[in-house]
CSV table of C-alpha atoms in Angstrom, one decimal:
chain,number,residue,atom,x,y,z
A,1,MET,CA,8.4,16.5,-4.8
A,2,TYR,CA,7.9,12.9,-3.8
A,3,GLU,CA,4.9,11.0,-2.3
A,4,PHE,CA,6.7,7.8,-1.5
A,5,THR,CA,10.3,7.0,-0.4
A,6,ILE,CA,11.8,3.5,-0.6
A,7,ILE,CA,14.5,2.8,2.0
A,8,VAL,CA,17.2,0.3,0.9
A,9,PRO,CA,19.4,-0.8,3.8
A,10,VAL,CA,22.8,-2.0,2.5
A,11,TYR,CA,25.5,-4.0,4.1
A,12,ASN,CA,28.3,-5.5,1.9
A,13,GLU,CA,26.0,-5.8,-1.1
A,14,GLU,CA,28.3,-4.7,-3.9
A,15,GLU,CA,27.3,-7.6,-6.1
A,16,ASN,CA,23.6,-6.6,-6.0
A,17,LEU,CA,23.6,-2.9,-6.3
A,18,GLU,CA,23.6,-2.4,-10.0
A,19,ARG,CA,20.7,-4.8,-10.2
A,20,VAL,CA,19.0,-2.8,-7.4
A,21,GLU,CA,19.4,0.3,-9.5
A,22,LYS,CA,17.9,-1.3,-12.6
A,23,GLU,CA,14.9,-2.8,-10.7
A,24,LEU,CA,14.1,0.3,-8.8
A,25,LEU,CA,14.4,2.5,-11.9
A,26,ASP,CA,12.0,0.2,-13.7
A,27,TYR,CA,9.6,0.3,-10.8
A,28,SER,CA,9.8,4.1,-10.7
A,29,LYS,CA,8.2,4.1,-14.2
A,30,ILE,CA,5.2,2.1,-13.1
A,31,ALA,CA,4.9,3.3,-9.5
A,32,THR,CA,1.4,4.5,-8.5
A,33,LYS,CA,3.1,7.3,-6.4
A,34,LYS,CA,5.9,9.6,-7.3
A,35,THR,CA,8.9,7.7,-5.8
A,36,SER,CA,12.4,8.4,-4.5
A,37,ILE,CA,15.0,5.9,-3.3
A,38,LEU,CA,17.1,6.3,-0.2
A,39,PHE,CA,20.1,4.0,0.3
A,40,VAL,CA,21.3,3.6,3.9
A,41,ASN,CA,24.8,2.1,3.9
A,42,ASP,CA,25.2,0.4,7.2
A,43,GLY,CA,29.0,0.6,7.4
A,44,SER,CA,29.8,-1.7,4.5
A,45,LYS,CA,33.4,-2.9,4.2
A,46,ASP,CA,33.3,-3.7,0.5
A,47,ASN,CA,32.8,-1.2,-2.4
A,48,SER,CA,29.1,-0.7,-1.7
A,49,GLN,CA,29.5,3.0,-0.9
A,50,GLU,CA,31.4,3.8,-4.1
A,51,LEU,CA,28.7,2.1,-6.1
A,52,ILE,CA,25.9,3.9,-4.2
A,53,GLU,CA,27.5,7.3,-4.9
A,54,ALA,CA,27.8,6.5,-8.6
A,55,ILE,CA,24.2,5.4,-8.7
A,56,CYS,CA,23.0,8.5,-6.9
A,57,LYS,CA,25.1,10.7,-9.2
A,58,ARG,CA,23.4,9.4,-12.3
A,59,ASN,CA,19.8,9.2,-10.9
A,60,GLU,CA,18.2,12.4,-9.5
A,61,ASN,CA,15.6,10.4,-7.5
A,62,PHE,CA,18.3,8.3,-5.7
A,63,ASN,CA,19.9,9.6,-2.4
A,64,PHE,CA,22.0,8.0,0.3
A,65,ILE,CA,23.0,8.0,4.0
A,66,ASN,CA,26.3,6.5,4.9
A,67,PHE,CA,27.0,5.3,8.5
A,68,THR,CA,30.5,5.6,9.9
A,69,GLU,CA,30.2,2.0,11.2
A,70,ASN,CA,27.9,-1.0,11.1
A,71,ARG,CA,24.9,-0.5,13.4
A,72,GLY,CA,22.4,-3.1,12.2
A,73,LEU,CA,19.2,-3.3,10.1
A,74,SER,CA,17.0,-1.6,12.7
A,75,ALA,CA,19.3,1.4,12.9
A,76,ALA,CA,19.4,1.7,9.1
A,77,ILE,CA,15.6,1.6,8.9
A,78,LYS,CA,15.3,4.1,11.7
A,79,ALA,CA,17.7,6.5,10.0
A,80,GLY,CA,15.7,6.2,6.9
A,81,PHE,CA,12.4,6.9,8.8
A,82,ASP,CA,14.0,9.9,10.4
A,83,SER,CA,15.2,11.4,7.1
A,84,VAL,CA,12.2,11.0,4.8
A,85,GLU,CA,10.0,14.0,3.9
A,86,SER,CA,7.4,12.1,1.8
A,87,GLU,CA,4.0,11.2,3.2
A,88,LEU,CA,4.7,7.5,2.7
A,89,VAL,CA,7.8,5.4,3.4
A,90,GLY,CA,8.6,1.8,2.6
A,91,TYR,CA,11.6,-0.4,2.5
A,92,ILE,CA,13.1,-3.3,0.6
A,93,ASP,CA,16.2,-5.4,1.1
A,94,SER,CA,19.1,-4.9,-1.3
A,95,ASP,CA,19.2,-8.7,-2.0
A,96,LEU,CA,15.9,-8.2,-4.0
A,97,GLN,CA,14.3,-11.4,-2.9
A,98,THR,CA,11.1,-9.4,-3.1
A,99,ALA,CA,10.0,-7.5,-6.2
A,100,PRO,CA,9.7,-3.7,-6.2
A,101,GLU,CA,6.7,-3.9,-8.5
A,102,ASP,CA,4.8,-5.4,-5.5
A,103,PHE,CA,5.0,-2.1,-3.8
A,104,ASN,CA,1.9,-1.2,-5.9
A,105,LEU,CA,0.0,-3.9,-4.2
A,106,LEU,CA,0.8,-2.5,-0.8
A,107,LEU,CA,0.2,1.1,-1.9
A,108,ALA,CA,-3.3,0.2,-3.0
A,109,LYS,CA,-4.2,-0.6,0.6
A,110,ILE,CA,-2.3,2.2,2.4
A,111,GLY,CA,-5.2,4.7,2.3
A,112,GLU,CA,-7.3,2.7,4.7
A,113,TYR,CA,-4.4,1.3,6.7
A,114,ASP,CA,-1.4,2.8,8.4
A,115,LEU,CA,1.0,-0.1,7.7
A,116,VAL,CA,0.8,-2.6,4.9
A,117,THR,CA,3.3,-5.5,5.0
A,118,GLY,CA,4.1,-8.2,2.5
A,119,VAL,CA,3.8,-11.8,3.4
A,120,ARG,CA,6.1,-14.0,1.3
A,121,ALA,CA,4.2,-16.6,-0.7
A,122,ASN,CA,6.0,-19.7,-1.8
A,123,ARG,CA,9.3,-18.7,-0.1
A,124,LYS,CA,12.4,-19.7,-2.0
A,125,ASP,CA,14.7,-20.1,1.1
A,126,SER,CA,16.3,-23.2,2.6
A,127,PHE,CA,14.3,-25.6,4.9
A,128,VAL,CA,16.3,-24.4,7.9
A,129,LYS,CA,15.7,-20.7,7.1
A,130,ASN,CA,12.0,-21.2,6.5
A,131,MET,CA,11.5,-23.3,9.6
A,132,SER,CA,13.4,-20.9,11.9
A,133,SER,CA,11.4,-18.0,10.5
A,134,THR,CA,8.1,-19.9,11.0
A,135,ILE,CA,9.0,-20.7,14.6
A,136,ALA,CA,10.2,-17.1,15.3
A,137,ASN,CA,7.0,-15.6,13.8
A,138,GLY,CA,4.9,-18.0,16.0
A,139,ILE,CA,6.7,-16.9,19.1
A,140,ARG,CA,6.4,-13.2,18.2
A,141,ARG,CA,2.7,-13.5,17.5
A,142,ALA,CA,2.2,-15.1,20.9
A,143,PHE,CA,3.8,-12.0,22.5
A,144,THR,CA,2.4,-9.2,20.4
A,145,HIS,CA,-1.0,-10.6,19.1
A,146,ASP,CA,-0.5,-8.6,15.9
A,147,GLY,CA,-1.9,-11.3,13.7
A,148,MET,CA,0.9,-11.0,11.2
A,149,ASP,CA,2.4,-14.2,9.6
A,150,ASP,CA,5.6,-12.8,8.3
A,151,THR,CA,6.9,-9.6,9.9
A,152,GLY,CA,10.4,-10.4,8.5
A,153,CYS,CA,9.2,-9.8,5.0
A,154,PRO,CA,11.4,-7.0,3.6
A,155,LEU,CA,8.6,-5.2,1.8
A,156,LYS,CA,6.5,-2.7,3.8
A,157,VAL,CA,4.7,0.6,3.3
A,158,ILE,CA,4.0,2.9,6.3
A,159,LYS,CA,2.5,6.3,6.7
A,160,SER,CA,5.5,8.4,7.6
A,161,ASP,CA,4.0,10.2,10.6
A,162,TYR,CA,3.5,6.7,12.2
A,163,ALA,CA,7.0,5.5,11.2
A,164,LYS,CA,8.7,8.6,12.7
A,165,ARG,CA,7.0,7.9,16.1
A,166,ILE,CA,8.4,4.4,16.4
A,167,PRO,CA,10.9,4.2,19.2
A,168,MET,CA,13.4,1.9,17.4
A,169,PHE,CA,16.0,-0.3,19.1
A,170,LYS,CA,18.1,-3.1,17.8
A,171,GLY,CA,15.8,-6.0,16.6
A,172,LEU,CA,12.6,-4.0,16.6
A,173,HIS,CA,12.3,-4.1,12.8
A,174,ARG,CA,10.6,-7.4,13.4
A,175,PHE,CA,7.9,-5.6,15.5
A,176,LEU,CA,6.9,-2.8,13.1
A,177,PRO,CA,3.3,-3.9,12.8
A,178,ALA,CA,3.0,-4.3,16.6
A,179,MET,CA,4.5,-0.8,17.1
A,180,ILE,CA,1.8,0.6,14.7
A,181,LEU,CA,-0.9,-1.1,16.8
A,182,LEU,CA,0.5,0.7,19.9
A,183,GLN,CA,-0.2,3.9,18.1
A,184,ASN,CA,-3.8,2.7,17.5
A,185,GLY,CA,-3.0,2.4,13.8
A,186,LYS,CA,-4.5,-0.2,11.4
A,187,ILE,CA,-2.4,-2.9,9.8
A,188,ILE,CA,-2.8,-5.5,7.1
A,189,GLN,CA,-0.7,-8.1,5.3
A,190,VAL,CA,-0.7,-8.7,1.5
A,191,PRO,CA,0.8,-11.7,-0.3
A,192,VAL,CA,3.9,-10.8,-2.4
A,193,GLN,CA,6.4,-12.6,-4.6
A,194,HIS,CA,9.6,-14.2,-3.3
A,195,PHE,CA,12.8,-15.2,-5.1
A,196,PRO,CA,16.1,-16.9,-4.3
A,197,ARG,CA,19.0,-14.7,-3.4
A,198,MET,CA,20.9,-14.1,-6.7
A,199,ALA,CA,24.2,-12.7,-5.3
A,200,GLY,CA,26.0,-11.7,-2.1
A,201,THR,CA,25.8,-13.4,1.3
A,202,ALA,CA,22.9,-13.4,3.7
A,203,ASN,CA,23.7,-11.6,7.0
A,204,PHE,CA,21.4,-13.7,9.2
A,205,GLY,CA,21.7,-17.1,10.8
A,206,VAL,CA,19.8,-19.3,13.2
A,207,TRP,CA,20.8,-17.1,16.2
A,208,ASN,CA,19.3,-13.9,14.9
A,209,ARG,CA,16.2,-15.7,13.6
A,210,LEU,CA,15.4,-17.6,16.8
A,211,ILE,CA,17.3,-16.7,20.0
A,212,GLY,CA,17.6,-13.0,19.1
A,213,PRO,CA,13.9,-12.5,18.3
A,214,LEU,CA,12.8,-14.3,21.5
A,215,MET,CA,14.9,-11.9,23.6
A,216,ASP,CA,13.4,-9.0,21.6
A,217,CYS,CA,9.9,-10.2,22.5
A,218,PHE,CA,10.6,-9.4,26.2
A,219,ALA,CA,12.0,-6.0,25.2
A,220,TYR,CA,8.8,-5.4,23.2
A,221,LEU,CA,6.7,-6.3,26.3
A,222,TRP,CA,8.6,-3.8,28.4
A,223,MET,CA,8.2,-1.1,25.8
A,224,LYS,CA,4.4,-1.9,25.4
A,225,LYS,CA,4.0,-1.4,29.2
A,226,LYS,CA,5.9,1.9,29.1
A,227,TYR,CA,4.7,3.2,25.8
A,228,ILE,CA,3.3,6.7,25.8
A,229,ASN,CA,0.5,7.4,23.3
A,230,TYR,CA,-1.4,10.7,22.9
A,231,GLU,CA,-3.6,12.6,20.5
A,232,ILE,CA,-3.6,16.4,20.2
A,233,LYS,CA,-7.1,17.9,20.3
A,234,ASN,CA,-6.1,21.4,19.2
A,235,LYS,CA,-3.4,24.0,19.4
A,236,GLY,CA,-3.5,27.7,20.3
C-alpha cells in the first residue's frame, strides 16, 4: 500500500508525541508519496508506549515496534529498516527539530540518488551543541570522505534495498551516507529547516557527540576494510 515509510525513534518523549501525531498527519496530506509512519519505542520508561498505542489505534497509517529495553538510536533505526516493506524509508526524530514537510524536498531527489540527507540550515541549538557537532562532523569526514556536512541531521530518505543491507552497530547512524557509498550508491545533501526543541529532554551530550563518534570512526574503518559488496548478474 505504501511507497514511503517514516521511522520515528522514541525514547522518553511523552511530551512530544501528540505533536508528532499532528505534524505527521498534516504531512501525510501533502506528501508526494503514499506514506506510513512507524514508531520504534526504544525502551521508554515514561508513558510513551501508551501514547504510541493510542495514536496507532486512531490512525490506520501509524504502526509501532516496542523494544523490551533501551538499545540506542542505531538499534531503533535498524529495527525500522528491517521491518519496512515500502520502496523508500526515512526517519525523523520525535523532538521535531526538523519539519516533516521537508521530506518532500528529499523525496524530489531520491530518484537519482540512493540516500538524500538533510543538512540543518541556521541551527537553533546551543553554542556548545553546535560546536561539538561541527567538530565531530569534521572528524568523521576526514575518516569517511563522504563529503557530508551534517550526518547527524535527523531527516533522511533512503531506498529501502540499500537501507536493509547496512550492517548496523551502535553509533553507525552517523555513518549512513558512508555506508551507502560502500554499496556504490549515490548520496546528496539538501538544506532543511531546523527549530529549537519544544519539549522533552535531549538524550545526547558532549561525550556522545565527540568522544563516541571518534571511536566509531575507527569501527567504520574496520568495517570498510572487511565490507563485502557484490552484484548479482542473473539467476537460474
